[in-house]
């Protein structure tokens, strides 16, 4: 310590409580405090070159926020960084009895049984199906979609415009829905999307900026990717029109709030972009998250303790305020963009009577 004469020790912490948005320039995760420290010379020493020291101090504070911005630390010590996913284990397939995995391609979706397979076997089967379909449809006119629970044997899809192509001739703004009945679909299969006239038209999709410029917005849908299927209203809904609003999700088994897309889980709204880590789907508290690293998406399973989930549901049923328990992450699948695969997935059991 005698070497640090005329020097002060500084530590900085950022904290926010669960369920509240972080304030200020630095962003952190719920119930966590990040501490970093720097040593600055005393004032009389820095007075020799005040401008230089002020610039140095400003740079260090900027660096502190830059390092922490867009980073989250979970209760288990997981850190959402570009290398975070590499440290995650692969998901255990023996837990998924009587369940089916669904992923979306350009012209339809893949449904495969999960039971009796390793994760590698399942992903190779999906790759093969997507590769074959991509070969049949070499044009790159993919239809962006989201998928949601509809009932115990069906999923509902929401198609919306690819706004990256809005300057191209013939750009289609159609927003529409379609229900896929999966009853008795027990084998590996690719189910093609029907022609546009068989979808239920909801309106024309617009991005936030162009929507705000319109005088008459009748029949227009602002930021359709923010829309979700409300299981209580049996209709597509939205919480508002914002370019970076959170992407809503539903869960048919958790609570009325979850059926209405109102539930907010750990790690939501903590990354710089909503597209970096969001819940793509959820069933009985077991969530599939789309995680973006550089230009590649990964499907991660957030596995929650079933007993903790049941306790959450019981507490909710009594009208008490309770937070959805935090889960642990594992790697389920790397999205294959070269085959037209989209960052949407769903795990659906054979029936509601069968636990996932």
Short mmCIF file of C-alpha atoms in Angstrom, two decimals:
data_model
loop_
_atom_site.label_atom_id
_atom_site.label_comp_id
_atom_site.label_asym_id
_atom_site.label_seq_id
_atom_site.Cartn_x
_atom_site.Cartn_y
_atom_site.Cartn_z
CA UNK A 1 0.00 0.00 0.00
CA UNK A 2 2.93 2.35 0.52
CA UNK A 3 3.32 2.35 -3.26
CA UNK A 4 -0.12 3.92 -3.67
CA UNK A 5 0.52 7.26 -2.04
CA UNK A 6 -1.72 10.15 -3.08
CA UNK A 7 -4.18 7.67 -4.60
CA UNK A 8 -7.82 6.87 -3.83
CA UNK A 9 -9.58 3.53 -4.32
CA UNK A 10 -12.98 3.64 -6.07
CA UNK A 11 -15.59 0.91 -6.55
CA UNK A 12 -18.76 1.18 -8.58
CA UNK A 13 -21.93 -0.91 -8.34
CA UNK A 14 -25.04 -1.05 -10.46
CA UNK A 15 -28.14 -2.70 -9.16
CA UNK A 16 -31.80 -3.03 -10.15
CA UNK A 17 -34.58 -5.00 -8.54
CA UNK A 18 -36.41 -7.82 -10.27
CA UNK A 19 -39.23 -6.76 -12.55
CA UNK A 20 -38.06 -3.17 -12.99
CA UNK A 21 -36.21 -1.74 -15.97
CA UNK A 22 -32.65 -0.74 -15.35
CA UNK A 23 -31.92 2.97 -15.24
CA UNK A 24 -28.97 4.92 -16.53
CA UNK A 25 -26.38 4.09 -19.11
CA UNK A 26 -25.28 0.72 -17.73
CA UNK A 27 -27.58 -2.27 -17.84
CA UNK A 28 -27.50 -5.17 -15.42
CA UNK A 29 -29.53 -8.24 -14.56
CA UNK A 30 -32.08 -8.68 -11.75
CA UNK A 31 -30.82 -9.13 -8.16
CA UNK A 32 -27.21 -8.68 -9.21
CA UNK A 33 -24.58 -6.08 -8.40
CA UNK A 34 -21.60 -5.62 -10.71
CA UNK A 35 -18.55 -4.18 -8.99
CA UNK A 36 -15.54 -2.79 -10.77
CA UNK A 37 -12.74 -0.69 -9.34
CA UNK A 38 -10.23 1.86 -10.52
CA UNK A 39 -7.49 3.80 -8.82
CA UNK A 40 -7.35 7.53 -9.49
CA UNK A 41 -4.61 9.90 -8.34
CA UNK A 42 -5.49 12.48 -5.70
CA UNK A 43 -6.74 15.89 -6.76
CA UNK A 44 -3.56 17.79 -6.09
CA UNK A 45 -1.59 15.36 -8.25
CA UNK A 46 -4.09 15.51 -11.11
CA UNK A 47 -4.07 19.29 -11.00
CA UNK A 48 -0.76 19.16 -12.86
CA UNK A 49 -2.69 18.20 -15.97
CA UNK A 50 -6.42 18.61 -15.20
CA UNK A 51 -7.69 18.31 -18.78
CA UNK A 52 -5.75 15.12 -19.40
CA UNK A 53 -6.98 13.56 -16.18
CA UNK A 54 -10.58 14.50 -16.86
CA UNK A 55 -10.34 12.90 -20.28
CA UNK A 56 -8.74 9.79 -18.81
CA UNK A 57 -11.38 9.48 -16.12
CA UNK A 58 -14.17 9.98 -18.65
CA UNK A 59 -12.65 7.28 -20.84
CA UNK A 60 -12.48 4.83 -17.94
CA UNK A 61 -16.10 5.46 -17.00
CA UNK A 62 -17.14 5.02 -20.63
CA UNK A 63 -15.17 1.76 -20.73
CA UNK A 64 -16.91 0.56 -17.57
CA UNK A 65 -20.34 1.07 -19.13
CA UNK A 66 -19.25 -0.33 -22.49
CA UNK A 67 -18.06 -3.57 -20.90
CA UNK A 68 -21.29 -4.02 -18.96
CA UNK A 69 -23.78 -2.79 -21.56
CA UNK A 70 -25.79 -5.65 -23.03
CA UNK A 71 -24.37 -8.14 -20.55
CA UNK A 72 -26.32 -10.07 -17.96
CA UNK A 73 -25.34 -12.32 -15.10
CA UNK A 74 -27.76 -14.97 -13.90
CA UNK A 75 -28.07 -16.49 -10.46
CA UNK A 76 -25.98 -19.47 -11.49
CA UNK A 77 -23.17 -17.23 -12.72
CA UNK A 78 -24.00 -17.53 -16.42
CA UNK A 79 -22.81 -14.56 -18.44
CA UNK A 80 -24.47 -13.65 -21.72
CA UNK A 81 -21.41 -12.88 -23.80
CA UNK A 82 -20.44 -13.98 -27.32
CA UNK A 83 -18.76 -17.06 -25.80
CA UNK A 84 -21.42 -17.85 -23.20
CA UNK A 85 -23.29 -20.48 -25.21
CA UNK A 86 -20.15 -22.56 -25.74
CA UNK A 87 -20.07 -23.31 -22.01
CA UNK A 88 -23.61 -24.67 -21.95
CA UNK A 89 -24.27 -28.44 -21.92
CA UNK A 90 -26.33 -30.16 -24.57
CA UNK A 91 -29.95 -30.81 -23.63
CA UNK A 92 -30.83 -34.28 -22.33
CA UNK A 93 -33.19 -35.91 -24.76
CA UNK A 94 -34.29 -38.66 -22.36
CA UNK A 95 -36.38 -36.05 -20.54
CA UNK A 96 -38.62 -35.54 -23.57
CA UNK A 97 -40.91 -38.54 -23.70
CA UNK A 98 -44.00 -38.21 -25.88
CA UNK A 99 -42.89 -34.80 -27.15
CA UNK A 100 -42.34 -33.35 -30.63
CA UNK A 101 -39.90 -30.69 -31.77
CA UNK A 102 -40.98 -28.13 -34.37
CA UNK A 103 -38.81 -25.75 -36.35
CA UNK A 104 -39.65 -23.42 -39.23
CA UNK A 105 -38.21 -23.29 -42.74
CA UNK A 106 -38.86 -21.09 -45.76
CA UNK A 107 -41.94 -22.83 -47.13
CA UNK A 108 -43.19 -24.81 -44.15
CA UNK A 109 -42.16 -26.41 -40.87
CA UNK A 110 -40.59 -29.62 -39.59
CA UNK A 111 -42.12 -31.84 -36.91
CA UNK A 112 -40.07 -34.70 -35.45
CA UNK A 113 -40.58 -36.97 -32.42
CA UNK A 114 -37.95 -36.46 -29.71
CA UNK A 115 -38.27 -39.75 -27.85
CA UNK A 116 -35.68 -42.45 -28.48
CA UNK A 117 -33.13 -40.13 -30.09
CA UNK A 118 -29.97 -38.39 -29.10
CA UNK A 119 -29.81 -34.65 -29.65
CA UNK A 120 -27.36 -35.17 -32.50
CA UNK A 121 -29.67 -37.69 -34.20
CA UNK A 122 -32.65 -35.35 -33.97
CA UNK A 123 -30.74 -32.37 -35.34
CA UNK A 124 -29.30 -34.41 -38.22
CA UNK A 125 -32.80 -35.56 -39.14
CA UNK A 126 -34.05 -31.95 -39.11
CA UNK A 127 -31.06 -30.82 -41.19
CA UNK A 128 -31.80 -33.49 -43.78
CA UNK A 129 -35.46 -32.52 -44.09
CA UNK A 130 -34.66 -28.81 -44.38
CA UNK A 131 -31.87 -29.46 -46.89
CA UNK A 132 -34.19 -31.49 -49.08
CA UNK A 133 -36.90 -28.82 -49.02
CA UNK A 134 -34.38 -26.07 -49.71
CA UNK A 135 -33.26 -27.98 -52.78
CA UNK A 136 -36.83 -28.09 -54.07
CA UNK A 137 -37.34 -24.38 -53.49
CA UNK A 138 -34.08 -22.70 -54.47
CA UNK A 139 -35.62 -19.25 -54.65
CA UNK A 140 -35.03 -17.24 -51.50
CA UNK A 141 -38.55 -15.91 -51.00
CA UNK A 142 -38.86 -16.98 -47.38
CA UNK A 143 -42.00 -16.10 -45.45
CA UNK A 144 -41.10 -14.79 -41.97
CA UNK A 145 -43.36 -16.38 -39.35
CA UNK A 146 -43.89 -16.81 -35.65
CA UNK A 147 -45.63 -19.82 -34.16
CA UNK A 148 -47.81 -20.16 -31.08
CA UNK A 149 -49.81 -22.73 -29.18
CA UNK A 150 -53.39 -23.01 -30.45
CA UNK A 151 -54.71 -26.14 -28.76
CA UNK A 152 -53.28 -29.47 -27.66
CA UNK A 153 -53.04 -30.79 -31.23
CA UNK A 154 -52.50 -27.58 -33.21
CA UNK A 155 -50.09 -24.68 -33.65
CA UNK A 156 -51.00 -21.31 -35.13
CA UNK A 157 -48.62 -19.41 -37.39
CA UNK A 158 -48.38 -15.66 -37.95
CA UNK A 159 -46.77 -14.59 -41.22
CA UNK A 160 -45.57 -11.04 -41.70
CA UNK A 161 -43.56 -9.02 -44.26
CA UNK A 162 -39.80 -9.24 -44.62
CA UNK A 163 -39.14 -5.52 -44.27
CA UNK A 164 -35.58 -5.88 -45.55
CA UNK A 165 -37.17 -6.35 -48.99
CA UNK A 166 -39.64 -3.46 -48.89
CA UNK A 167 -37.81 -1.58 -51.64
CA UNK A 168 -38.07 -4.54 -54.02
CA UNK A 169 -40.80 -4.71 -56.71
CA UNK A 170 -43.90 -6.62 -55.65
CA UNK A 171 -43.19 -6.32 -51.92
CA UNK A 172 -46.00 -8.07 -50.03
CA UNK A 173 -47.17 -6.47 -46.77
CA UNK A 174 -49.66 -9.22 -45.91
CA UNK A 175 -50.00 -10.20 -42.25
CA UNK A 176 -52.02 -13.40 -41.88
CA UNK A 177 -52.55 -16.46 -39.67
CA UNK A 178 -52.92 -20.17 -40.32
CA UNK A 179 -53.68 -23.10 -38.01
CA UNK A 180 -51.82 -26.39 -38.50
CA UNK A 181 -53.63 -29.47 -37.18
CA UNK A 182 -50.99 -31.94 -35.99
CA UNK A 183 -53.23 -34.73 -34.75
CA UNK A 184 -51.88 -38.19 -35.69
CA UNK A 185 -48.69 -36.62 -37.14
CA UNK A 186 -46.36 -38.98 -35.28
CA UNK A 187 -43.54 -39.42 -37.80
CA UNK A 188 -40.77 -37.18 -39.10
CA UNK A 189 -42.53 -34.85 -41.45
CA UNK A 190 -42.37 -31.56 -43.33
CA UNK A 191 -45.66 -29.69 -43.48
CA UNK A 192 -45.78 -27.08 -46.23
CA UNK A 193 -47.41 -23.71 -45.72
CA UNK A 194 -50.58 -23.38 -47.82
CA UNK A 195 -51.06 -20.76 -50.51
CA UNK A 196 -51.75 -17.24 -49.28
CA UNK A 197 -55.48 -17.48 -50.02
CA UNK A 198 -55.78 -20.18 -47.32
CA UNK A 199 -54.36 -17.92 -44.62
CA UNK A 200 -56.64 -15.65 -42.57
CA UNK A 201 -55.72 -12.12 -43.55
CA UNK A 202 -55.24 -9.72 -40.62
CA UNK A 203 -54.00 -6.59 -42.40
CA UNK A 204 -50.92 -4.93 -43.90
CA UNK A 205 -47.71 -4.80 -41.90
CA UNK A 206 -45.64 -1.65 -41.38
CA UNK A 207 -42.51 -0.80 -39.45
CA UNK A 208 -42.82 1.69 -36.62
CA UNK A 209 -41.38 4.70 -38.43
CA UNK A 210 -43.51 4.36 -41.55
CA UNK A 211 -46.62 3.51 -39.52
CA UNK A 212 -46.23 6.71 -37.50
CA UNK A 213 -46.16 8.75 -40.70
CA UNK A 214 -49.56 7.50 -41.88
CA UNK A 215 -52.64 9.69 -41.39
CA UNK A 216 -55.11 6.82 -41.77
CA UNK A 217 -53.93 3.56 -40.17
CA UNK A 218 -57.10 1.55 -40.80
CA UNK A 219 -56.15 -2.00 -41.78
CA UNK A 220 -52.49 -1.39 -40.92
CA UNK A 221 -50.53 -3.47 -38.43
CA UNK A 222 -47.58 -1.81 -36.72
CA UNK A 223 -44.53 -4.02 -36.09
CA UNK A 224 -46.33 -7.34 -36.65
CA UNK A 225 -43.49 -9.28 -35.06
CA UNK A 226 -44.64 -7.82 -31.73
CA UNK A 227 -48.04 -9.48 -32.15
CA UNK A 228 -48.90 -12.74 -30.39
CA UNK A 229 -51.80 -15.16 -30.10
CA UNK A 230 -53.77 -14.36 -26.94
CA UNK A 231 -55.18 -17.67 -25.71
CA UNK A 232 -57.81 -15.94 -23.56
CA UNK A 233 -59.11 -13.71 -26.36
CA UNK A 234 -58.54 -16.37 -29.07
CA UNK A 235 -57.14 -13.65 -31.27
CA UNK A 236 -53.88 -11.95 -32.19
CA UNK A 237 -53.01 -9.00 -29.98
CA UNK A 238 -50.18 -6.55 -29.31
CA UNK A 239 -48.99 -4.48 -26.36
CA UNK A 240 -48.04 -1.52 -28.50
CA UNK A 241 -46.07 -0.28 -31.44
CA UNK A 242 -42.37 0.06 -30.74
CA UNK A 243 -39.39 -0.88 -32.88
CA UNK A 244 -37.54 -2.60 -30.02
CA UNK A 245 -40.42 -3.67 -27.77
CA UNK A 246 -40.09 -7.06 -26.14
CA UNK A 247 -41.34 -9.99 -28.19
CA UNK A 248 -44.35 -11.41 -26.30
CA UNK A 249 -44.74 -15.11 -25.61
CA UNK A 250 -47.51 -17.28 -24.19
CA UNK A 251 -47.72 -20.48 -22.17
CA UNK A 252 -51.01 -22.42 -22.13
CA UNK A 253 -50.25 -24.21 -18.85
CA UNK A 254 -48.88 -21.57 -16.48
CA UNK A 255 -51.52 -18.98 -15.62
CA UNK A 256 -54.10 -16.64 -17.08
CA UNK A 257 -51.38 -13.97 -17.39
CA UNK A 258 -49.18 -16.37 -19.34
CA UNK A 259 -52.07 -17.22 -21.66
CA UNK A 260 -52.45 -13.48 -22.30
CA UNK A 261 -48.76 -12.86 -22.93
CA UNK A 262 -48.35 -10.76 -19.77
CA UNK A 263 -45.78 -12.88 -17.95
CA UNK A 264 -42.22 -11.54 -17.96
CA UNK A 265 -39.45 -14.02 -17.23
CA UNK A 266 -35.91 -13.61 -15.97
CA UNK A 267 -33.47 -12.22 -18.55
CA UNK A 268 -36.12 -10.37 -20.57
CA UNK A 269 -35.30 -6.80 -21.60
CA UNK A 270 -31.71 -7.02 -20.42
CA UNK A 271 -29.87 -7.23 -23.72
CA UNK A 272 -29.08 -4.36 -26.04
CA UNK A 273 -31.43 -5.69 -28.72
CA UNK A 274 -34.62 -7.68 -28.23
CA UNK A 275 -33.35 -10.10 -30.88
CA UNK A 276 -30.29 -11.17 -28.88
CA UNK A 277 -32.14 -13.38 -26.39
CA UNK A 278 -35.91 -13.82 -26.35
CA UNK A 279 -38.44 -16.51 -25.52
CA UNK A 280 -39.61 -18.07 -28.77
CA UNK A 281 -42.10 -20.40 -27.08
CA UNK A 282 -43.00 -21.92 -23.74
CA UNK A 283 -44.99 -24.90 -22.51
CA UNK A 284 -45.62 -25.59 -18.82
CA UNK A 285 -42.73 -23.35 -17.84
CA UNK A 286 -40.16 -25.00 -20.11
CA UNK A 287 -39.05 -22.26 -22.51
CA UNK A 288 -37.23 -22.30 -25.81
CA UNK A 289 -35.14 -19.17 -26.25
CA UNK A 290 -33.70 -17.80 -29.47
CA UNK A 291 -30.16 -16.65 -28.76
CA UNK A 292 -28.13 -14.69 -31.30
CA UNK A 293 -24.35 -14.86 -31.42
CA UNK A 294 -22.90 -12.74 -34.20
CA UNK A 295 -24.97 -13.72 -37.27
CA UNK A 296 -26.13 -17.14 -36.05
CA UNK A 297 -29.14 -18.07 -33.94
CA UNK A 298 -29.25 -20.92 -31.44
CA UNK A 299 -32.26 -22.51 -29.80
CA UNK A 300 -31.66 -22.87 -26.07
CA UNK A 301 -33.89 -24.65 -23.60
CA UNK A 302 -34.46 -22.89 -20.30
CA UNK A 303 -35.33 -25.86 -18.13
CA UNK A 304 -37.22 -25.01 -14.95
CA UNK A 305 -37.69 -27.34 -12.00
CA UNK A 306 -41.21 -28.83 -12.45
CA UNK A 307 -41.84 -28.64 -8.69
CA UNK A 308 -40.93 -24.94 -8.69
CA UNK A 309 -43.21 -24.39 -11.68
CA UNK A 310 -46.11 -26.15 -9.93
CA UNK A 311 -45.54 -24.03 -6.82
CA UNK A 312 -45.58 -20.93 -9.03
CA UNK A 313 -48.91 -21.99 -10.57
CA UNK A 314 -50.46 -22.71 -7.17
CA UNK A 315 -49.36 -19.34 -5.82
CA UNK A 316 -50.74 -17.60 -8.91
CA UNK A 317 -54.07 -19.40 -8.52
CA UNK A 318 -54.40 -17.88 -5.03
CA UNK A 319 -54.02 -14.41 -6.51
CA UNK A 320 -50.63 -13.81 -4.93
CA UNK A 321 -47.78 -11.98 -6.62
CA UNK A 322 -44.98 -14.35 -7.56
CA UNK A 323 -42.14 -14.42 -10.05
CA UNK A 324 -41.62 -17.18 -12.59
CA UNK A 325 -38.68 -19.24 -11.29
CA UNK A 326 -35.34 -19.01 -13.04
CA UNK A 327 -34.18 -22.03 -15.02
CA UNK A 328 -30.92 -23.43 -16.27
CA UNK A 329 -29.88 -23.33 -19.93
CA UNK A 330 -28.83 -26.06 -22.34
CA UNK A 331 -28.16 -26.11 -26.08
CA UNK A 332 -30.96 -27.57 -28.19
CA UNK A 333 -30.17 -26.59 -31.78
CA UNK A 334 -28.15 -24.29 -34.03
CA UNK A 335 -30.42 -22.61 -36.58
CA UNK A 336 -29.33 -23.40 -40.15
CA UNK A 337 -29.92 -20.20 -42.07
CA UNK A 338 -28.41 -21.72 -45.21
CA UNK A 339 -31.44 -24.02 -45.36
CA UNK A 340 -33.86 -21.15 -44.79
CA UNK A 341 -34.47 -22.10 -41.15
CA UNK A 342 -35.90 -19.36 -38.93
CA UNK A 343 -35.27 -18.69 -35.23
CA UNK A 344 -38.63 -20.14 -34.18
CA UNK A 345 -39.20 -23.47 -32.44
CA UNK A 346 -41.77 -25.24 -30.29
CA UNK A 347 -41.79 -28.38 -28.16
CA UNK A 348 -45.29 -29.81 -27.90
CA UNK A 349 -46.27 -32.98 -26.01
CA UNK A 350 -48.58 -35.53 -27.55
CA UNK A 351 -51.47 -34.28 -25.39
CA UNK A 352 -52.15 -32.05 -22.39
CA UNK A 353 -52.46 -35.16 -20.22
CA UNK A 354 -48.83 -36.07 -20.85
CA UNK A 355 -46.28 -34.00 -18.88
CA UNK A 356 -43.45 -32.64 -20.98
#
